[in-house]
Coordinates of C-alpha atoms and ligand atoms in Angstrom, one line a residue:
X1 CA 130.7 -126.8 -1.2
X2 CA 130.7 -125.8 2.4
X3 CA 134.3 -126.9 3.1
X4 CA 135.9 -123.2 3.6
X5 CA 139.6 -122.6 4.4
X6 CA 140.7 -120.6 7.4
X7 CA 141.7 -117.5 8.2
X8 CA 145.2 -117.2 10.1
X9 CA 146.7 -114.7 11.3
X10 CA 149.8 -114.5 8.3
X11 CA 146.3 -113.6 6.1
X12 CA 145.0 -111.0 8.4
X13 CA 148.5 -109.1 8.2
X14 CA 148.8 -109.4 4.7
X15 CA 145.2 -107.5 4.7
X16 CA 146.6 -105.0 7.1
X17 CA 149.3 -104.2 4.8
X18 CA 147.0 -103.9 2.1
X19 CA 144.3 -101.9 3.6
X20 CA 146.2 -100.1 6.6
X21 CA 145.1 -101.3 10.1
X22 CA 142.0 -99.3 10.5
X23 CA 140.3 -101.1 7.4
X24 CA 140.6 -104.7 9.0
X25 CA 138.2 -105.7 12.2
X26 CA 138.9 -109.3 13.7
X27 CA 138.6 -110.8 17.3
X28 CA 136.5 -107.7 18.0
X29 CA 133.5 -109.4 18.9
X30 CA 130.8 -106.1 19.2
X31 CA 132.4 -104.8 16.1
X32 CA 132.3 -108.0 14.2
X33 CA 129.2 -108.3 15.7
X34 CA 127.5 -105.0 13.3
X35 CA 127.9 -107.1 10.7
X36 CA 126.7 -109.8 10.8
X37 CA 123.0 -109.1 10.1
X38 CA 120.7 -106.8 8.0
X39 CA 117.1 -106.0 8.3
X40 CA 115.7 -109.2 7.6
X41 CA 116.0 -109.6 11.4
X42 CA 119.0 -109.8 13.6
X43 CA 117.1 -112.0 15.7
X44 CA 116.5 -115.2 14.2
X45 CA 118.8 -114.4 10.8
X46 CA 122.7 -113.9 11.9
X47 CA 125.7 -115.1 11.4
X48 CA 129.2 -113.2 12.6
X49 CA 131.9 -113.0 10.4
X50 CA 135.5 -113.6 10.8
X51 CA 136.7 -110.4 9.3
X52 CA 135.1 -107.4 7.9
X53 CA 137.3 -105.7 5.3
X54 CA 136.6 -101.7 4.4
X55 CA 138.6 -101.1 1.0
X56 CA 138.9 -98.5 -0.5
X57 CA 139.2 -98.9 -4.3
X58 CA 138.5 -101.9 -6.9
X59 CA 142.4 -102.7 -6.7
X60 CA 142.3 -103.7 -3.2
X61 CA 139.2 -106.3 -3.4
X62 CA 140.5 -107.6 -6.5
X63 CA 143.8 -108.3 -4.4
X64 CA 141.7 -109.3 -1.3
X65 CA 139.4 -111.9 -3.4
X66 CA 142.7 -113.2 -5.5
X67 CA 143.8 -114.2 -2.0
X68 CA 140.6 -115.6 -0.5
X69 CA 140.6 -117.6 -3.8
X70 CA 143.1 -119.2 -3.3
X71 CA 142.4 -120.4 0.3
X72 CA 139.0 -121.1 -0.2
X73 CA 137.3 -118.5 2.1
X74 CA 133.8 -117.0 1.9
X75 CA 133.4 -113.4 0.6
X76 CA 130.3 -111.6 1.7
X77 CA 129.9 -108.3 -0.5
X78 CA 128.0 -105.4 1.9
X79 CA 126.8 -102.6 1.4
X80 CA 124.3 -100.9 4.2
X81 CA 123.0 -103.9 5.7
X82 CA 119.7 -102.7 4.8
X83 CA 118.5 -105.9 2.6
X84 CA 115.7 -107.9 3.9
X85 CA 116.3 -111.4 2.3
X86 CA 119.6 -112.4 4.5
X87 CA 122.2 -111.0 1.4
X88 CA 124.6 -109.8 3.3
X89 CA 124.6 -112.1 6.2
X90 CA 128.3 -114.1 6.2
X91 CA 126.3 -117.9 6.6
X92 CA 129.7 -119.5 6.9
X93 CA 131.2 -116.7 8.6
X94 CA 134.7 -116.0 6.3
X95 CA 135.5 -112.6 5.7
X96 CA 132.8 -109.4 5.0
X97 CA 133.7 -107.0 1.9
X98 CA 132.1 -103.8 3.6
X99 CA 131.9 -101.4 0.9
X100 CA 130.9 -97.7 2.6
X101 CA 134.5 -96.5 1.8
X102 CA 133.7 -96.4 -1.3
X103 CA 131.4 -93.6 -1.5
X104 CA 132.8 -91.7 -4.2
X105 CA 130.4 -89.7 -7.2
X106 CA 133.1 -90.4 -9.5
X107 CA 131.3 -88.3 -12.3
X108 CA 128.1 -86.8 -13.4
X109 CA 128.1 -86.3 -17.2
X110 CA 126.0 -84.1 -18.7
X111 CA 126.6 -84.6 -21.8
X112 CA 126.1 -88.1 -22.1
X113 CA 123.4 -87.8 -19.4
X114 CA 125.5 -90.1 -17.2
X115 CA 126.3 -90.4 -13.7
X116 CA 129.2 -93.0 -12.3
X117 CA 129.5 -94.3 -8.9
X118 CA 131.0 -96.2 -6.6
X119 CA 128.9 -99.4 -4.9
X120 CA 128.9 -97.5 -1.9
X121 CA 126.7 -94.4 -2.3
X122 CA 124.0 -93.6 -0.1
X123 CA 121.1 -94.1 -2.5
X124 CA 119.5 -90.5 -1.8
X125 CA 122.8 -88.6 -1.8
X126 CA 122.8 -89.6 -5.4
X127 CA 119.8 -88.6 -6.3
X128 CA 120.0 -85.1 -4.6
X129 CA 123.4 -84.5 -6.1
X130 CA 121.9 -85.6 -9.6
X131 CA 118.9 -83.1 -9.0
X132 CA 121.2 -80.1 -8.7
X133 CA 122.7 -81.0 -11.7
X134 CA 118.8 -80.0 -13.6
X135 CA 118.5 -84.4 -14.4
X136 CA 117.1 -87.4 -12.4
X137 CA 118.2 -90.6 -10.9
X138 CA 115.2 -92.5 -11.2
X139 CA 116.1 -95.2 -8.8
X140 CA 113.8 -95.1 -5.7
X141 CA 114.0 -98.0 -3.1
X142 CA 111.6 -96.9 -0.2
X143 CA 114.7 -97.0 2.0
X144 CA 116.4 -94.5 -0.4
X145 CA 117.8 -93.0 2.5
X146 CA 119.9 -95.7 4.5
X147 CA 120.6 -98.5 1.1
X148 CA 123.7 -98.1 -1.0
X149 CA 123.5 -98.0 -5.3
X150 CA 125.7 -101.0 -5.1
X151 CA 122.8 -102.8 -3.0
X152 CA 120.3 -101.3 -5.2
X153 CA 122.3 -103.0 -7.9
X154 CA 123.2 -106.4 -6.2
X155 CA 119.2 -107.1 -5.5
X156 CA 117.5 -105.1 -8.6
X157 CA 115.8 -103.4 -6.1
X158 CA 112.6 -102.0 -7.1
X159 CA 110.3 -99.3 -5.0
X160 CA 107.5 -96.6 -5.7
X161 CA 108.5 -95.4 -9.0
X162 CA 109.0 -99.0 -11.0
X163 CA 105.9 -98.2 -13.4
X164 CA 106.9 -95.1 -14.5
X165 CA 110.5 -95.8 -14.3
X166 CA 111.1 -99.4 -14.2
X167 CA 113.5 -101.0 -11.2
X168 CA 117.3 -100.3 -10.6
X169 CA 118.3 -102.3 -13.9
X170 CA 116.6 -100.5 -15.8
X171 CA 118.6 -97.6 -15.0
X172 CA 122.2 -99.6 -15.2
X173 CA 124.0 -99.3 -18.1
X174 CA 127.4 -100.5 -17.2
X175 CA 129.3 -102.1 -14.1
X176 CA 132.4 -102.3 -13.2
X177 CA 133.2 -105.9 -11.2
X178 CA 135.5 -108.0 -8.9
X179 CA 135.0 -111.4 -10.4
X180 CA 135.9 -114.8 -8.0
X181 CA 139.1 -114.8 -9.2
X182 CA 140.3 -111.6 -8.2
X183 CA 139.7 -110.3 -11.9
X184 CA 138.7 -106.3 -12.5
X185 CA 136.5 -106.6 -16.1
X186 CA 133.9 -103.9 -17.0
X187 CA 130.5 -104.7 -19.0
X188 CA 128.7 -101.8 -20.7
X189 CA 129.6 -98.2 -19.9
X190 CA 128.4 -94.8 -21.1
X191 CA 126.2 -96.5 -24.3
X192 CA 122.9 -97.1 -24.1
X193 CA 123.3 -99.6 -27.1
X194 CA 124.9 -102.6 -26.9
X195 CA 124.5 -105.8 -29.2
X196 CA 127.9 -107.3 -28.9
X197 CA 127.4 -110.7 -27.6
X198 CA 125.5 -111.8 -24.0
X199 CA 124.1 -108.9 -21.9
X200 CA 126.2 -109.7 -19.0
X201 CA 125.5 -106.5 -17.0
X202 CA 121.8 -107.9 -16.4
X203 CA 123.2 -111.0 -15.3
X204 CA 125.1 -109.4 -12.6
X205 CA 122.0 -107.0 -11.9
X206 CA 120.3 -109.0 -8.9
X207 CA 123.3 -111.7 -8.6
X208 CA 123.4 -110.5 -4.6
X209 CA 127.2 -110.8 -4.7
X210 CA 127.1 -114.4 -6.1
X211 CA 128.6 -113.6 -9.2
X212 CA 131.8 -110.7 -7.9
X213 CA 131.9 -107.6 -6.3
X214 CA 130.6 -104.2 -8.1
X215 CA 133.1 -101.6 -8.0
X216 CA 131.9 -99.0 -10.1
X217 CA 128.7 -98.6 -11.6
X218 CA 127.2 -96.5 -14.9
X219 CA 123.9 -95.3 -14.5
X220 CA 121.4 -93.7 -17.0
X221 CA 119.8 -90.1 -16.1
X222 CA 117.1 -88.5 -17.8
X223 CA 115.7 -84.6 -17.4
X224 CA 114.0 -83.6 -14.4
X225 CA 110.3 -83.8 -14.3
X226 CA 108.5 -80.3 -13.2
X227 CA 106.6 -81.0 -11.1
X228 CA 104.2 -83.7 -8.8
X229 CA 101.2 -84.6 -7.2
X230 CA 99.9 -86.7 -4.8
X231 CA 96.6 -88.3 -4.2
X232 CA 95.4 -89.8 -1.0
X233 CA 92.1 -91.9 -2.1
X234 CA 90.6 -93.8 0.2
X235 CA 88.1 -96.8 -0.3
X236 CA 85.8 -98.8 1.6
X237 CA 87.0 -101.9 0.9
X238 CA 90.1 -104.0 -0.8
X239 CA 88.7 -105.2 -3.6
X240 CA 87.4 -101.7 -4.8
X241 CA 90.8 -99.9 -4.0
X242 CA 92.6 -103.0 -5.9
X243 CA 90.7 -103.2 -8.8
X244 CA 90.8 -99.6 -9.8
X245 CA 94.5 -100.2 -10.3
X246 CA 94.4 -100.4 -13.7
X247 CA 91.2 -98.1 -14.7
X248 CA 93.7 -95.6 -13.1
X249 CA 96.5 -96.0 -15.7
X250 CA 93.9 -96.0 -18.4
X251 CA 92.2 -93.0 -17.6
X252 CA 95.1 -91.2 -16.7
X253 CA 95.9 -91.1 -19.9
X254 CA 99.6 -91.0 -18.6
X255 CA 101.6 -93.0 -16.2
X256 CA 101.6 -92.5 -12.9
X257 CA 104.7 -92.2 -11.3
X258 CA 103.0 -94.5 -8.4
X259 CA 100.3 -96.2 -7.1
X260 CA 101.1 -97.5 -3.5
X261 CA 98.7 -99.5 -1.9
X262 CA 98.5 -100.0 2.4
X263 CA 95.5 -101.8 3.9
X264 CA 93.3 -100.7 6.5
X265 CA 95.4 -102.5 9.9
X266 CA 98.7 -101.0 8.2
X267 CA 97.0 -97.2 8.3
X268 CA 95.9 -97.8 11.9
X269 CA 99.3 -98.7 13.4
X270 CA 100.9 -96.4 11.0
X271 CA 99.1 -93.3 12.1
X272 CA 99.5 -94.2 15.5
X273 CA 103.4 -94.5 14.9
X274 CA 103.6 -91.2 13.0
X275 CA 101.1 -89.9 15.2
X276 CA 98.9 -88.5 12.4
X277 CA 95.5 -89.3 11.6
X278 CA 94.0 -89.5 8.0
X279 CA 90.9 -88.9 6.5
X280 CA 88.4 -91.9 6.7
X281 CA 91.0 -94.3 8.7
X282 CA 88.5 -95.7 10.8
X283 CA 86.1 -96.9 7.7
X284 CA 88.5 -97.1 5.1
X285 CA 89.6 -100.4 4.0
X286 CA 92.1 -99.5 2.5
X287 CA 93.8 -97.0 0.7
X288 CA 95.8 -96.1 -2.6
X289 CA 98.6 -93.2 -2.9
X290 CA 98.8 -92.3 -6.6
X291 CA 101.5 -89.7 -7.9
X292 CA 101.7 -88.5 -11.0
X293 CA 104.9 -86.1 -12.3
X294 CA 103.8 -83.3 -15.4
X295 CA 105.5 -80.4 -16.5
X296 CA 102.6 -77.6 -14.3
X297 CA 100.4 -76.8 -12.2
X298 CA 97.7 -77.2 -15.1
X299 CA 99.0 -80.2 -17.1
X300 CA 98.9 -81.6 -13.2
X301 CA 95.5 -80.5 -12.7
X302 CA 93.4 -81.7 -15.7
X303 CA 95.0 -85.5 -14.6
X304 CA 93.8 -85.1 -10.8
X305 CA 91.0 -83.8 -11.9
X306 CA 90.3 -86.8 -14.6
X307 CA 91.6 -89.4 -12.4
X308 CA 89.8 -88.1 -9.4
X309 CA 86.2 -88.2 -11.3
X310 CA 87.1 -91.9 -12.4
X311 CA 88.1 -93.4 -9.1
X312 CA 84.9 -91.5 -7.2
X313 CA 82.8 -93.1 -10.0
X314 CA 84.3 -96.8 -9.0
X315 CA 84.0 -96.4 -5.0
X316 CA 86.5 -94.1 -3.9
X317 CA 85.2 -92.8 -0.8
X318 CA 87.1 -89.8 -1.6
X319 CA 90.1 -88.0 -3.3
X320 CA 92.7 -85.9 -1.3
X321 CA 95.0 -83.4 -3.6
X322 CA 98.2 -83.1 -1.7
X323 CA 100.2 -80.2 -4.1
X324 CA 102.3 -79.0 -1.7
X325 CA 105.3 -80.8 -0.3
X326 CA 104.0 -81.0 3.6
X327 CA 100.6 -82.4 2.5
X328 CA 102.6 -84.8 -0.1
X329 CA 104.8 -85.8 2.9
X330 CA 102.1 -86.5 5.3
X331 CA 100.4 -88.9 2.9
X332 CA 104.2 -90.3 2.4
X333 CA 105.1 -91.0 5.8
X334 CA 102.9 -93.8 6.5
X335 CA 103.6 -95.3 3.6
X336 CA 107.4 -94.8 3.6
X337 CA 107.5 -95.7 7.5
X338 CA 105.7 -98.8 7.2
X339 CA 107.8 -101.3 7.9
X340 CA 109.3 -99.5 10.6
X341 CA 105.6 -98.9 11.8
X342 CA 105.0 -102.9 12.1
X343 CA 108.3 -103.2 13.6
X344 CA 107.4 -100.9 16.4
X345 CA 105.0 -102.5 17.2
X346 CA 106.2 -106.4 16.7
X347 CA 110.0 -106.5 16.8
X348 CA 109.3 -110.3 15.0
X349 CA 108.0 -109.2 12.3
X350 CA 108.9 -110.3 8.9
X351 CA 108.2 -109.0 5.7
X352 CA 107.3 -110.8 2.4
X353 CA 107.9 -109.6 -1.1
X354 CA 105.7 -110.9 -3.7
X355 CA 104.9 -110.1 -7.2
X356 CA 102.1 -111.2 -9.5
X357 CA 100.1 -109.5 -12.7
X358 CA 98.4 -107.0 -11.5
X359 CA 94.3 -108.3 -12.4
X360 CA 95.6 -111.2 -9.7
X361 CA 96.3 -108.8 -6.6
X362 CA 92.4 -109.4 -5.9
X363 CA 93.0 -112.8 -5.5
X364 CA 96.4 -112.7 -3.2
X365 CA 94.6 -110.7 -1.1
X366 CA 92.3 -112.6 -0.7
X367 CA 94.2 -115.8 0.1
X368 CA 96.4 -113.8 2.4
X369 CA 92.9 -113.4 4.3
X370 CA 92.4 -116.8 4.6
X371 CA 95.5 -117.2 5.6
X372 CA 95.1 -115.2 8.3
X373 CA 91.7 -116.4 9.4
X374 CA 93.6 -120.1 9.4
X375 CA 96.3 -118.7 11.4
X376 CA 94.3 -116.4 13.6
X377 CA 97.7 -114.1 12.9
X378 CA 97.4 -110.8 12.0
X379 CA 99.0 -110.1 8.1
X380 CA 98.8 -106.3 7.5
X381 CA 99.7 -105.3 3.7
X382 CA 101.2 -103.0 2.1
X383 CA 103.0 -102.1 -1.7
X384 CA 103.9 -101.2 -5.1
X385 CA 100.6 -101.7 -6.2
X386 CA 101.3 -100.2 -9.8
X387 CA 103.6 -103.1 -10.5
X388 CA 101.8 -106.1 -8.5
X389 CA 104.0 -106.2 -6.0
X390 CA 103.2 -106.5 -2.3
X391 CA 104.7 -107.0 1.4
X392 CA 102.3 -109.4 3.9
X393 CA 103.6 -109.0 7.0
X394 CA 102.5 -111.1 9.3
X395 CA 102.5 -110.3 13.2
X396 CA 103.7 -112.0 16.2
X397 CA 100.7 -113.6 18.0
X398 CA 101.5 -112.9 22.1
X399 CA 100.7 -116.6 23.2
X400 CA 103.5 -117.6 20.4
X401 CA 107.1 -118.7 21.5
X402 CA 110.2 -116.9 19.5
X403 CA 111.2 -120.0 17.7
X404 CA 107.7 -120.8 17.6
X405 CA 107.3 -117.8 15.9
X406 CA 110.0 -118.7 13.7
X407 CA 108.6 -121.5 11.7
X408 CA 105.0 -120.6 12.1
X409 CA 105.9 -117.1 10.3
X410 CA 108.2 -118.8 7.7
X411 CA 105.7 -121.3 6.8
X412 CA 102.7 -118.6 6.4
X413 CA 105.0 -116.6 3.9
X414 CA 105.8 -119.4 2.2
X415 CA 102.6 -120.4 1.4
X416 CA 101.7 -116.7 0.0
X417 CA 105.1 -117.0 -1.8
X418 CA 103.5 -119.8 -3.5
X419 CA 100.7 -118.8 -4.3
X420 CA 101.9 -115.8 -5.7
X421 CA 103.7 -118.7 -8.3
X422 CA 100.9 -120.1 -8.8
X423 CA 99.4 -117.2 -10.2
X424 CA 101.9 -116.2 -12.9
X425 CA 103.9 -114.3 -10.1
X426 CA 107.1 -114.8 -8.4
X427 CA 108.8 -115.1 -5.4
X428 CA 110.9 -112.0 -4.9
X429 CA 109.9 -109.0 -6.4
X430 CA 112.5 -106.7 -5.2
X431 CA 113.9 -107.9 -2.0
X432 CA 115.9 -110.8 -3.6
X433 CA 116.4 -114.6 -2.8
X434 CA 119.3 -114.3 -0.1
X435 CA 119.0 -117.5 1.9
X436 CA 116.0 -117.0 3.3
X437 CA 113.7 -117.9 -0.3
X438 CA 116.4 -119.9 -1.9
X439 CA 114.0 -123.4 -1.5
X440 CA 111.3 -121.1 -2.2
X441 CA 113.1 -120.2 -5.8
X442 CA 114.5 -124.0 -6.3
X443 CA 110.0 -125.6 -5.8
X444 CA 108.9 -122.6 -8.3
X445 CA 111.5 -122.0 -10.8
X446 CA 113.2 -125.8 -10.9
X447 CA 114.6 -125.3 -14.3
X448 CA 115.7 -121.4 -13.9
X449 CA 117.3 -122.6 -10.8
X450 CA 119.3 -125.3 -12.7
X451 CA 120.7 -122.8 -15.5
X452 CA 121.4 -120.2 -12.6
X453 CA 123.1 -122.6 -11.1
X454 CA 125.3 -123.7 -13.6
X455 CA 126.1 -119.8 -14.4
X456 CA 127.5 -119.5 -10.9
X457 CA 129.3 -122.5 -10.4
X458 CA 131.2 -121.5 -13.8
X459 CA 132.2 -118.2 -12.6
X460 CA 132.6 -118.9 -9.4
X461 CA 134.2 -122.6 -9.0
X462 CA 135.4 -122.6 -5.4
X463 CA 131.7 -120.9 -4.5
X464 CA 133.8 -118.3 -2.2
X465 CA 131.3 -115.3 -3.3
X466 CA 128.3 -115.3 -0.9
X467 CA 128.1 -118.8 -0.2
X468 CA 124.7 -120.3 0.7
X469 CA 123.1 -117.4 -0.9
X470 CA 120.1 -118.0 -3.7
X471 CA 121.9 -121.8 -4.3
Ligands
FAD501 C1 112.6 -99.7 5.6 C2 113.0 -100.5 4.4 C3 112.4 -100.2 3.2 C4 112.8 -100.9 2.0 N1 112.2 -100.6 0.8 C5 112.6 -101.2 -0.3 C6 111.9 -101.0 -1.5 O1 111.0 -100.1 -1.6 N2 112.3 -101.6 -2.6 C7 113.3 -102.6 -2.6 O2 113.7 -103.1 -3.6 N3 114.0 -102.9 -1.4 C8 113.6 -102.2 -0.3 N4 114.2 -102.5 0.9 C9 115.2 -103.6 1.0 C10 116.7 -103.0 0.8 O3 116.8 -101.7 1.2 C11 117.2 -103.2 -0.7 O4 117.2 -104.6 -0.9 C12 118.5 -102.6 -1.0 O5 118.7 -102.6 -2.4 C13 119.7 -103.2 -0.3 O6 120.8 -102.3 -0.4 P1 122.0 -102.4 0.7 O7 123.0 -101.4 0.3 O8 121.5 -102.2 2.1 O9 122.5 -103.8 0.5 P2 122.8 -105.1 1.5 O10 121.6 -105.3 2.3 O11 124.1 -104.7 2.3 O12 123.1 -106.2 0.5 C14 122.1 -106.7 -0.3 C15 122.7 -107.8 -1.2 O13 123.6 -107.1 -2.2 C16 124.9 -107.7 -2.1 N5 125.8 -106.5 -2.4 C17 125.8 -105.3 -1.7 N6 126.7 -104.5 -2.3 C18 127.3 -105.2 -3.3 C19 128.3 -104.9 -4.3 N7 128.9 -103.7 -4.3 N8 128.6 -105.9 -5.2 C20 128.0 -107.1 -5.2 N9 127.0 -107.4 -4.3 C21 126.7 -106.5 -3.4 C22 125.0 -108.3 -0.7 O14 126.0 -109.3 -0.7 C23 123.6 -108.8 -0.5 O15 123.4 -110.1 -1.2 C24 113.8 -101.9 2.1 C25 114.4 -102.1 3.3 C26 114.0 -101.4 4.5 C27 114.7 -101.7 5.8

């Protein structure tokens, strides 16, 4: 349904009495203008609201959604902006539900190892706050710094840590939520147990404000790990870096806490962003970035030093031992600047987000390759590759027109999206559907798509919440 009511001007005052003036932005077109994107790319993926709301507490959305309810207009949920699938972009304009008021740390418990928060926490500030506390927030989004928990939430984000740790649901154990119809309900809380009926939480884990509005969310912590180390391991080519992914977990013996992966075009513009040069970057075809957490110095050294043996025995070039934090954030930056890296040097850029098992990340990269070769375009990778999840980015060719650009770019994602599919992986891995995968998600998961659907039209009859996302 696409046939949305309007927003007059009695409505806008009912909101200012509701939120007090400075909470309600209309008619201001640079202000509306903010949000009307995330980093998916301003540029070819915006649409400007009619209103952005900041409330400050569950009580006001539930009254602001009871109202748009009733008059049939979109809700966008936001939280930083910083989602890269389209979320939080108002398609059919309506009103935006920012959510950085609510920035509250409502409670750390640590007895019931614990923390509660509000949707619109910086990522980071929770896990710093958490650390001083003795426990650990195990949620770790590469843009941990800038995304909100209640983002986090909304797209099961996923990140570095997801092998060790598993991604952002893992860690949820009870929300607090706005539903379509202005209700305020709670699933879950401070249990870790929970047999009683439908596991509704995980439905609304990854809904990207389809479903209602999170207001306040439970999330697990665990103790502290002692301490880490990094390794910088360089290989000649792909396939040897790739398919040591999992010798590594075997012969570690433990986990790793991550094992990124960034290919040999990503470490050249990388280092030239950062302005740092690592070993071997010139004849290295790629690289992995392993990190594993133990309780010492020794417990950390007998895995470097078994790990280390193993990968120089199946190609490595060579191992780098970063165990001190500015050699462990020198290996980091590259990786953790990637994206903004590629943007630096093509502002077109766009980033994909597959998944598949991870014996098939040989093969992806591979067809990626061709893909390239076929397109004569540039697609530098990066990832997660612990977890099988990776990020082609392909790069604006000079002799290609902007909205040439456009489709060109959509169509060569599309094509490793499928792929991806057809090898027992998936189209998202952490970056969600939004609007921009959504006919990706209905050709690879017809069925899923079809239950999904009928879950959110039951919830959400007058399709108000994020309209024209993932449906
Ligand atoms: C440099 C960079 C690195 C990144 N690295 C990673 C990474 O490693 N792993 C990863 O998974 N993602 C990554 N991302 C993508 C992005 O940061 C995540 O998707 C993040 O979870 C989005 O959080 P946000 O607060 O910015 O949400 P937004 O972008 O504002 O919104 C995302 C979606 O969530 C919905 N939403 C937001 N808040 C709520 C709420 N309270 N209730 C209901 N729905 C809500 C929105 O409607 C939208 O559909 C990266 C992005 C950038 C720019």
């Amino acid at each position: 349904m696409t046939d949305f009511g309007k927003i007059t001007s009695g409505i806008i005052e009912e909101f200012k009495r509701l939120l007090g003036n400075s909470a309600v932005i209309y008619e201001d077109k640079q202000a509306l203008e903010n949000y009307s994107s995330d980093e998916a790319g301003g540029k070819y993926y915006s649409h400007m609201p009619d209103l952005v709301l900041k409330p400050n507490n569950s009580k006001q959305i539930s009254e602001i959604v009871k109202i748009a309810n009733k008059e049939r207009i979109p809700i966008t949920p936001r939280g930083a902006g910083s989602g890269l699938a389209g979320g939080s972009v108002p398609l059919y304009g309506g009103i935006v539900i920012c959510l950085e008021r609510m920035n509250r740390i409502l409670e750390i418990d640590k007895t019931d190892l614990v923390a509660v928060v509000e949707p619109g926490v910086v990522t980071n500030d929770l896990c710093r706050k958490v650390a001083d506390t003795g426990l650990y927030y195990a949620g770790y989004p590469m843009s941990v710094e800038t995304s909100f928990v209640g983002g986090n939430v909304a797209t099961n984000a996923g990140g570095s840590k997801v092998i060790k740790y598993g991604n952002t649901g893992h860690h949820v154990l009870g929300i607090e939520a706005v539903l379509p119809n202005g209700e305020i309900i709670q699933f879950g809380g401070k249990r870790r147990k929970d047999s009683s009926g439908y596991d509704i939480k995980h439905l609304l884990v990854g809904s990207e404000g389809t479903l209602g509005i999170f207001t306040k969310i439970f999330l697990n912590l665990i103790p502290r790990p002692g301490k880490n180390v990094d390794l910088l391991v360089p290989f000649r080519s792909v396939d040897e870096a790739i398919s040591n992914v999992s010798t590594l977990i075997i012969e570690s013996k433990v986990l790793p806490t991550a094992i990124e992966y960034i290919d040999h075009l990503s470490i050249i513009l990388g280092s030239k962003y950062n302005n740092i040069e690592l070993p071997f970057q010139e004849e290295a075809g790629a690289y992995l970035i392993i990190q594993y957490e133990g309780q010492d110095k020794k417990e950390l050294e007998s895995i470097y030093e078994r790990v280390g043996d193993a990968l120089l025995n199946s190609g490595a070039l060579d191992v780098f031992v970063a165990d001190n934090r500015t050699n462990s954030e020198k290996i980091w930056r590259v990786r953790r600047n990637w994206l903004e890296a590629l943007k630096f040097f093509d502002p077109y850029v766009p980033t994909g987000d597959v998944v598949i098992p991870t014996s098939k990340i040989p093969q992806i990269v591979r067809f990626v390759k061709e893909i390239s070769k076929e397109y004569n375009v540039d697609i530098p990778i990066a990832g997660h590759a612990a977890d099988g999840n990776l990020h082609p980015a392909p790069m604006k060719p000079q002799n290609i027109s902007i909205p040439e650009w456009k489709v060109i770019s959509e169509e060569i994602l599309s094509r490793i999206a499928i792929k991806a599919a057809e090898l027992g992986g998936a189209v998202s891995g952490e970056h969600g559907i939004g609007f921009i995968k959504k006919e990706l998600l209905r050709k690879t998961k017809n069925l899923q798509y079809k239950i999904m659907k009928s879950i959110k039209v039951n919830i959400d009859p007058n399709n108000i919440m994020n309209p024209g996302k993932i449906f």
